Amino acid sequence: LAAQYAVSAERIRQLEKNAMQKIRTAMADE
């Protein structure tokens, strides 16, 4: 269970990172 939670937490962190990059790219394009 702990290992599974760590994996999902890492996945969420990566998704957030991707979202932030997309937002930054969109802002830079404007």
C-alpha positions as a LaTeX table, in Angstrom:
\begin{tabular}{lrrr}
\hline
Residue & $x$ (\AA) & $y$ (\AA) & $z$ (\AA) \\
\hline
Leu1 & 0.00 & 0.00 & 0.00 \\
Ala2 & 2.77 & 2.43 & 0.94 \\
Ala3 & 4.66 & 1.66 & $-2.26$ \\
Gln4 & 1.52 & 2.10 & $-4.33$ \\
Tyr5 & 0.88 & 5.47 & $-2.67$ \\
Ala6 & 4.44 & 6.58 & $-3.38$ \\
Val7 & 4.01 & 5.70 & $-7.05$ \\
Ser8 & 0.74 & 7.63 & $-7.37$ \\
Ala9 & 2.23 & 10.59 & $-5.50$ \\
Glu10 & 5.19 & 10.63 & $-7.90$ \\
Arg11 & 2.74 & 10.40 & $-10.81$ \\
Ile12 & 0.73 & 13.36 & $-9.48$ \\
Arg13 & 3.95 & 15.35 & $-9.08$ \\
Gln14 & 4.86 & 14.62 & $-12.70$ \\
Leu15 & 1.38 & 15.58 & $-13.93$ \\
Glu16 & 1.59 & 18.86 & $-12.01$ \\
Lys17 & 5.02 & 19.52 & $-13.52$ \\
Asn18 & 3.63 & 18.91 & $-17.01$ \\
Ala19 & 0.67 & 21.20 & $-16.34$ \\
Met20 & 2.94 & 23.98 & $-15.09$ \\
Gln21 & 5.11 & 23.69 & $-18.20$ \\
Lys22 & 2.04 & 23.89 & $-20.43$ \\
Ile23 & 0.81 & 26.99 & $-18.59$ \\
Arg24 & 4.24 & 28.60 & $-18.83$ \\
Thr25 & 4.43 & 27.81 & $-22.55$ \\
Ala26 & 0.95 & 29.27 & $-23.12$ \\
Met27 & 1.91 & 32.44 & $-21.25$ \\
Ala28 & 5.14 & 32.74 & $-23.21$ \\
Asp29 & 3.20 & 32.40 & $-26.47$ \\
Glu30 & 0.93 & 35.32 & $-25.62$ \\
\hline
\end{tabular}
